[in-house]
Short mmCIF file of C-alpha atoms and ligand atoms in Angstrom, two decimals:
data_model
loop_
_atom_site.label_atom_id
_atom_site.label_comp_id
_atom_site.label_asym_id
_atom_site.label_seq_id
_atom_site.Cartn_x
_atom_site.Cartn_y
_atom_site.Cartn_z
CA MET A 287 46.97 87.42 80.48
CA SER A 288 48.34 89.44 77.55
CA ALA A 289 50.67 87.82 75.03
CA LEU A 290 54.39 88.31 75.56
CA PRO A 291 56.12 90.85 73.29
CA VAL A 292 58.53 89.56 70.66
CA VAL A 293 62.23 90.46 70.95
CA ALA A 294 64.65 89.56 68.15
CA VAL A 295 68.19 88.62 69.18
CA PHE A 296 70.91 88.98 66.55
CA ALA A 297 74.14 87.20 67.53
CA LEU A 298 77.34 88.38 65.88
CA GLY A 299 79.94 86.44 67.92
CA GLY A 300 82.46 87.81 70.44
CA THR A 301 83.35 86.63 73.93
CA ILE A 302 79.70 86.20 74.87
CA ALA A 303 79.53 83.46 72.23
CA SER A 304 82.98 82.03 72.96
CA ALA A 305 84.06 78.94 74.85
CA SER A 306 87.23 76.87 75.05
CA ASP A 307 87.55 73.12 74.73
CA SER A 308 90.25 70.92 76.26
CA GLY A 309 92.41 73.80 77.39
CA GLY A 310 92.65 75.56 74.01
CA GLY A 311 92.05 79.27 73.60
CA ALA A 312 88.42 80.36 73.59
CA LEU A 313 86.81 80.57 70.16
CA VAL A 314 83.40 81.73 68.95
CA ARG A 315 81.27 78.56 69.11
CA LEU A 316 77.81 79.54 70.36
CA SER A 317 74.90 80.45 68.11
CA GLY A 318 72.14 82.90 68.93
CA ALA A 319 69.92 79.96 69.89
CA ASP A 320 72.64 78.61 72.23
CA LEU A 321 72.91 82.01 73.96
CA VAL A 322 69.17 82.26 74.49
CA ALA A 323 68.96 78.64 75.71
CA ALA A 324 71.27 79.58 78.61
CA ILE A 325 68.71 82.05 80.00
CA PRO A 326 65.37 80.25 80.47
CA GLN A 327 64.19 83.33 82.46
CA ALA A 328 63.99 85.23 79.16
CA GLY A 329 60.87 83.23 78.35
CA GLN A 330 59.01 85.13 81.07
CA VAL A 331 60.00 88.49 79.54
CA ALA A 332 59.46 88.02 75.83
CA ARG A 333 59.07 85.56 73.03
CA ILE A 334 62.60 85.44 71.69
CA GLU A 335 63.51 85.01 68.05
CA ALA A 336 67.22 84.17 67.89
CA HIS A 337 69.31 84.69 64.77
CA SER A 338 73.00 83.99 64.18
CA VAL A 339 74.30 86.62 61.78
CA THR A 340 78.06 86.19 62.08
CA MET A 341 80.31 84.22 64.46
CA VAL A 342 83.39 86.42 64.60
CA PRO A 343 85.49 88.39 67.09
CA SER A 344 84.18 91.94 66.96
CA GLY A 345 87.35 93.33 65.38
CA ASP A 346 86.33 91.44 62.24
CA LEU A 347 82.99 93.22 61.92
CA SER A 348 82.68 95.87 59.21
CA ILE A 349 80.49 98.86 58.44
CA GLY A 350 79.03 96.74 55.62
CA ASP A 351 77.99 94.08 58.19
CA LEU A 352 76.16 96.78 60.15
CA ILE A 353 74.35 98.09 57.09
CA ARG A 354 73.21 94.51 56.37
CA LEU A 355 72.21 94.13 60.03
CA ARG A 356 70.09 97.27 59.70
CA SER A 357 67.97 95.48 57.07
CA LEU A 358 67.55 92.46 59.35
CA ILE A 359 66.55 94.70 62.25
CA GLU A 360 64.02 96.58 60.11
CA GLN A 361 62.56 93.27 58.92
CA ALA A 362 62.25 91.91 62.48
CA LEU A 363 60.48 95.09 63.61
CA ALA A 364 58.19 95.03 60.57
CA ASP A 365 57.35 91.41 61.47
CA GLY A 366 56.20 92.48 64.92
CA ALA A 367 59.21 92.55 67.27
CA VAL A 368 58.96 95.37 69.83
CA GLY A 369 62.71 95.57 70.25
CA VAL A 370 66.01 94.08 69.19
CA VAL A 371 69.12 92.81 70.99
CA VAL A 372 72.49 92.70 69.26
CA SER A 373 75.00 90.44 71.03
CA GLN A 374 78.61 90.78 69.96
CA GLY A 375 82.21 91.21 71.06
CA THR A 376 82.94 94.10 73.38
CA ASP A 377 86.11 95.28 71.65
CA THR A 378 84.28 97.36 69.05
CA LEU A 379 80.89 97.60 70.74
CA GLU A 380 81.18 101.35 71.29
CA GLU A 381 81.69 101.80 67.55
CA THR A 382 79.13 99.31 66.25
CA SER A 383 76.41 100.54 68.62
CA TYR A 384 77.08 104.15 67.60
CA ALA A 385 77.02 103.21 63.90
CA LEU A 386 73.63 101.53 64.41
CA ASP A 387 72.44 104.60 66.34
CA LEU A 388 73.31 106.76 63.34
CA ILE A 389 72.00 104.55 60.53
CA CYS A 390 68.85 103.01 62.03
CA GLY A 391 65.68 105.04 61.70
CA THR A 392 63.51 103.31 64.28
CA ASP A 393 62.50 104.46 67.75
CA ALA A 394 62.12 100.84 68.86
CA PRO A 395 64.81 99.82 71.36
CA ILE A 396 67.96 98.39 69.79
CA VAL A 397 70.08 97.13 72.68
CA CYS A 398 73.66 95.95 72.26
CA THR A 399 75.43 93.70 74.74
CA GLY A 400 78.28 91.23 75.14
CA ALA A 401 80.45 89.70 77.83
CA MET A 402 83.92 90.06 79.27
CA ARG A 403 84.18 86.48 80.57
CA ASN A 404 83.58 83.74 78.04
CA ALA A 405 81.13 80.91 78.62
CA SER A 406 83.85 78.53 79.91
CA LEU A 407 84.98 80.82 82.73
CA PRO A 408 83.65 80.99 86.28
CA GLY A 409 81.43 84.04 86.62
CA ALA A 410 80.70 84.27 82.90
CA ASP A 411 78.72 87.52 82.52
CA GLY A 412 77.13 86.82 79.14
CA PRO A 413 73.86 85.24 80.34
CA ALA A 414 73.12 88.06 82.82
CA ASN A 415 73.97 90.74 80.26
CA LEU A 416 71.83 89.09 77.58
CA LEU A 417 68.86 88.76 79.93
CA ALA A 418 69.20 92.42 80.97
CA ALA A 419 69.41 93.48 77.31
CA ILE A 420 66.25 91.52 76.52
CA ARG A 421 64.45 93.22 79.41
CA VAL A 422 65.49 96.62 78.04
CA ALA A 423 64.52 95.72 74.46
CA ALA A 424 61.07 94.64 75.67
CA SER A 425 60.55 97.79 77.75
CA PRO A 426 58.33 100.59 76.37
CA ALA A 427 60.40 103.00 78.52
CA ALA A 428 63.43 102.32 76.33
CA ARG A 429 61.73 103.56 73.14
CA GLY A 430 63.09 106.71 71.57
CA LEU A 431 66.41 106.74 73.45
CA GLY A 432 68.55 105.82 70.47
CA VAL A 433 70.64 102.65 70.40
CA LEU A 434 71.54 101.48 73.90
CA VAL A 435 74.21 99.31 75.48
CA ALA A 436 73.12 97.11 78.40
CA PHE A 437 76.08 95.83 80.36
CA GLY A 438 76.68 95.04 84.02
CA ASP A 439 73.06 96.02 84.72
CA GLU A 440 73.72 99.57 83.49
CA ILE A 441 72.12 101.11 80.40
CA HIS A 442 74.21 103.49 78.29
CA ALA A 443 73.47 105.59 75.22
CA ALA A 444 75.59 104.41 72.29
CA ARG A 445 76.71 107.94 71.48
CA PHE A 446 78.35 108.30 74.92
CA VAL A 447 79.46 104.78 75.87
CA ARG A 448 83.10 103.67 75.99
CA LYS A 449 84.99 100.49 76.75
CA ARG A 450 87.20 101.73 79.58
CA HIS A 451 89.01 98.62 80.81
CA ALA A 452 90.65 95.71 79.01
CA THR A 453 89.28 92.94 81.24
CA SER A 454 86.85 94.24 83.87
CA PRO A 455 83.21 93.08 83.63
CA GLY A 456 82.35 96.69 84.55
CA THR A 457 84.24 97.96 81.53
CA PHE A 458 81.49 100.06 79.93
CA GLY A 459 80.83 103.60 81.07
CA SER A 460 79.77 106.95 79.70
CA PRO A 461 82.37 109.40 81.04
CA LEU A 462 80.65 112.43 79.51
CA ALA A 463 77.09 111.70 80.57
CA GLY A 464 76.80 108.71 82.89
CA PRO A 465 74.40 105.82 82.34
CA VAL A 466 70.87 106.63 81.18
CA GLY A 467 69.38 103.91 83.36
CA TYR A 468 69.80 100.51 84.94
CA VAL A 469 68.20 97.11 85.32
CA ILE A 470 67.23 95.96 88.79
CA GLU A 471 65.58 92.60 89.48
CA ASP A 472 63.08 92.41 86.61
CA ARG A 473 62.65 96.16 86.19
CA VAL A 474 64.12 98.57 83.65
CA VAL A 475 64.67 102.02 85.13
CA ILE A 476 65.33 104.96 82.78
CA LEU A 477 66.87 107.92 84.61
CA LEU A 478 67.69 110.30 81.77
CA ARG A 479 66.67 110.82 78.17
CA PRO A 480 69.48 111.88 75.82
CA PRO A 481 68.96 115.02 73.71
CA GLY A 482 67.80 114.83 70.08
CA ARG A 483 69.30 112.16 67.92
CA LEU A 484 71.41 112.62 64.81
CA ARG A 485 70.80 110.13 62.05
CA VAL A 486 72.80 109.72 58.88
CA ALA A 487 71.02 108.57 55.71
CA VAL A 488 73.50 105.98 54.46
CA PRO A 489 72.15 104.06 51.42
CA ASP A 490 72.43 100.25 51.54
CA ASP A 491 74.84 100.29 48.60
CA ALA A 492 76.98 103.27 49.71
CA PRO A 493 80.66 102.73 48.98
CA ASP A 494 82.80 102.61 52.12
CA ALA A 495 84.80 105.72 53.03
CA PRO A 496 87.69 104.53 55.22
CA VAL A 497 88.82 106.96 57.91
CA ALA A 498 92.24 106.97 59.62
CA ILE A 499 92.62 107.65 63.34
CA VAL A 500 96.01 109.20 64.08
CA LEU A 501 97.02 109.67 67.71
CA THR A 502 99.53 112.42 68.35
CA HIS A 503 101.95 112.17 71.26
CA LEU A 504 105.04 113.56 72.89
CA GLY A 505 107.74 113.85 70.26
CA ASP A 506 105.40 113.17 67.30
CA ASP A 507 107.12 114.08 64.02
CA GLY A 508 103.88 114.18 61.98
CA GLY A 509 104.90 111.38 59.64
CA LEU A 510 101.56 109.57 59.84
CA VAL A 511 99.58 112.81 59.42
CA THR A 512 101.58 113.54 56.28
CA ALA A 513 101.08 110.05 54.89
CA ALA A 514 97.35 109.55 55.59
CA PRO A 515 95.86 111.50 52.64
CA SER A 516 97.99 109.62 50.11
CA LEU A 517 97.08 106.21 51.57
CA GLY A 518 93.52 106.34 50.27
CA TYR A 519 91.73 107.49 53.39
CA ALA A 520 88.63 109.57 52.78
CA GLY A 521 89.07 111.39 56.09
CA MET A 522 91.13 111.50 59.25
CA VAL A 523 90.45 111.86 62.95
CA LEU A 524 93.29 113.36 64.91
CA ALA A 525 93.36 112.11 68.51
CA ALA A 526 94.91 115.26 69.91
CA LEU A 527 96.47 116.11 73.23
CA GLY A 528 94.23 117.45 75.98
CA ALA A 529 91.50 119.77 74.74
CA GLY A 530 92.64 119.66 71.09
CA HIS A 531 96.35 120.48 70.97
CA VAL A 532 99.31 119.15 69.01
CA PRO A 533 103.08 119.67 68.98
CA SER A 534 103.66 122.82 66.90
CA ARG A 535 106.02 120.99 64.54
CA ILE A 536 103.16 118.91 63.08
CA VAL A 537 100.90 121.92 62.35
CA PRO A 538 102.05 122.34 58.70
CA ALA A 539 101.40 118.62 58.05
CA LEU A 540 97.92 118.91 59.54
CA GLU A 541 97.09 122.01 57.54
CA SER A 542 98.20 120.26 54.38
CA ALA A 543 96.18 117.13 55.23
CA ALA A 544 93.08 119.24 55.95
CA ARG A 545 93.35 120.78 52.48
CA GLN A 546 93.19 117.26 50.98
CA ILE A 547 90.69 115.38 53.17
CA PRO A 548 88.40 116.30 56.11
CA VAL A 549 90.37 116.18 59.37
CA VAL A 550 88.43 116.04 62.63
CA LEU A 551 90.00 117.26 65.85
CA ALA A 552 89.17 115.01 68.84
CA SER A 553 90.71 114.60 72.27
CA ARG A 554 92.72 111.53 73.15
CA THR A 555 91.88 111.99 76.86
CA GLY A 556 88.73 109.86 76.84
CA ALA A 557 86.21 112.46 78.00
CA GLY A 558 85.25 116.05 77.37
CA ASP A 559 84.85 118.36 74.40
CA VAL A 560 87.72 119.82 72.45
CA LEU A 561 87.96 123.57 73.02
CA THR A 562 87.27 125.98 70.18
CA GLY A 563 88.60 129.35 71.33
CA THR A 564 90.66 129.33 74.51
CA TYR A 565 94.33 129.00 73.52
CA GLY A 566 96.26 130.88 70.86
CA PHE A 567 99.65 129.11 70.60
CA ALA A 568 100.85 127.32 67.46
CA GLY A 569 99.22 123.88 67.63
CA SER A 570 96.39 125.07 69.88
CA GLU A 571 92.75 124.29 69.12
CA SER A 572 92.15 127.84 67.79
CA ASP A 573 95.16 127.56 65.51
CA LEU A 574 94.05 124.16 64.15
CA LEU A 575 90.44 125.17 63.59
CA ARG A 576 91.64 128.28 61.72
CA ARG A 577 93.63 125.93 59.48
CA GLY A 578 90.54 123.95 58.54
CA LEU A 579 90.21 121.15 61.09
CA ILE A 580 86.68 120.25 62.24
CA PRO A 581 86.01 120.07 66.01
CA ALA A 582 84.66 116.71 67.22
CA GLY A 583 82.74 118.31 70.10
CA GLY A 584 82.33 115.71 72.83
CA LEU A 585 82.95 112.67 70.59
CA ASP A 586 86.04 110.64 71.41
CA PRO A 587 88.24 109.58 68.47
CA ALA A 588 86.54 106.19 67.91
CA HIS A 589 83.02 107.71 67.87
CA ALA A 590 84.23 110.62 65.74
CA ALA A 591 85.68 108.18 63.18
CA VAL A 592 82.35 106.34 62.95
CA LEU A 593 80.44 109.58 62.41
CA LEU A 594 82.91 110.94 59.85
CA ARG A 595 82.91 107.67 57.91
CA LEU A 596 79.12 107.48 57.77
CA LEU A 597 78.74 111.17 56.83
CA LEU A 598 81.18 110.64 53.97
CA MET A 599 79.41 107.43 52.91
CA ALA A 600 76.14 109.40 52.85
CA GLY A 601 77.71 111.96 50.52
CA ILE A 602 77.49 114.90 52.93
CA ASP A 603 79.27 117.98 51.60
CA ARG A 604 82.43 118.93 53.36
CA ASP A 605 81.07 122.31 54.42
CA ARG A 606 78.22 120.56 56.32
CA LEU A 607 80.44 118.21 58.33
CA ALA A 608 81.18 120.68 61.15
CA TYR A 609 77.47 121.27 61.66
CA TYR A 610 76.73 117.58 62.14
CA PHE A 611 79.66 117.13 64.51
CA ASP A 612 78.35 120.05 66.53
CA GLN A 613 74.89 118.44 66.70
CA ALA A 614 76.04 114.87 67.39
CA CYS A 615 75.89 115.00 71.19
CA ARG A 616 73.45 117.84 71.76
CA ALA A 617 70.88 118.25 68.99
CA ASP A 618 67.66 119.77 70.36
CA GLY A 619 65.53 117.42 68.28
CA PRO A 620 65.87 114.72 65.65
CA ILE A 621 68.15 115.60 62.73
CA THR A 622 68.90 113.54 59.65
CA ALA A 623 72.02 114.15 57.61
CA THR A 624 71.21 113.52 53.96
CA ALA A 625 73.22 114.24 50.84
CA THR A 626 70.78 117.04 50.01
CA GLY A 627 71.06 118.61 53.51
CA SER A 628 68.35 118.78 56.17
N1 LIG B 65 87.83 89.87 71.43
C1 LIG B 65 86.47 89.84 71.88
C2 LIG B 65 85.60 90.52 70.84
O1 LIG B 65 85.44 91.72 70.85
C3 LIG B 65 86.36 90.48 73.19
C4 LIG B 65 85.01 90.52 73.79
O2 LIG B 65 84.01 90.14 73.23
O3 LIG B 65 84.92 90.97 74.94
O4 LIG B 65 85.06 89.84 70.01
#
């Protein structure tokens, strides 16, 4: 019988690691070892090395935490792990998994998961999600797909996945692409392979480049758009109406902001690309792109903010940003954004 593969589990906190005592609100209490101890079946899949990295709600994670996690992941793989699981809160999982997708250079499976029901609740989904994630991380079929999210027995590509519901255990979906696979019984089934992957060469010591997300809406007066560049943001993502439209009254504020910092045009709808040349009215996508905004392609505002932040941290020139946004969802092959270009 061949030896079991090694899978490293990095626990960051979140609902999957939360429990309540004596009627109080649930808090992060469970370590990586505690999480793994709840799924003895994992011992038939892999030899698990459990690590507790942080014990926080996922809103308290930072880009710096993810850059440090990258080093831990690289070390675990260098030490012989075939794949990695990251367990964390679901609230920011679409952003953290996409950041790892962009900054990690490996083809080994990195599989993120979490839970919607904490460990004290009936029907807690953490153990099943963690076991499924371990199966995916141990699967040779999951190599080269980019960072994945295993949740509710579905497998999603980090670049497409979204948290779509505040409480449902089936919250994660990929509206643009659908899941890339699923887990059934003890098998990992990969249905689709995403197109080429964009990576961003962010140095370990890169200074952060905070990005604002501003959501426009009916009756918006543009006050936040006007303020953002002077508040210290290195860039801005505009969550625009529909396919990339804004009320015409905020166009001058956007044009002015785009002269000061990169402004990315994304759709607030939750799925689908922004247009680039269909409408011609003031505040249309064509008008905004002519005034210097950068189209987000098929990235929703949260994903677009992660990509913009990392590109800026990597020192990518402003005139290269649009190219990388264009490639983010549909590169033909692997691309790495480096400060010197690629
Ligand atoms: N607030 C929690 C978190 O993101 C929610 C969850 O894990 O589902 O840490």
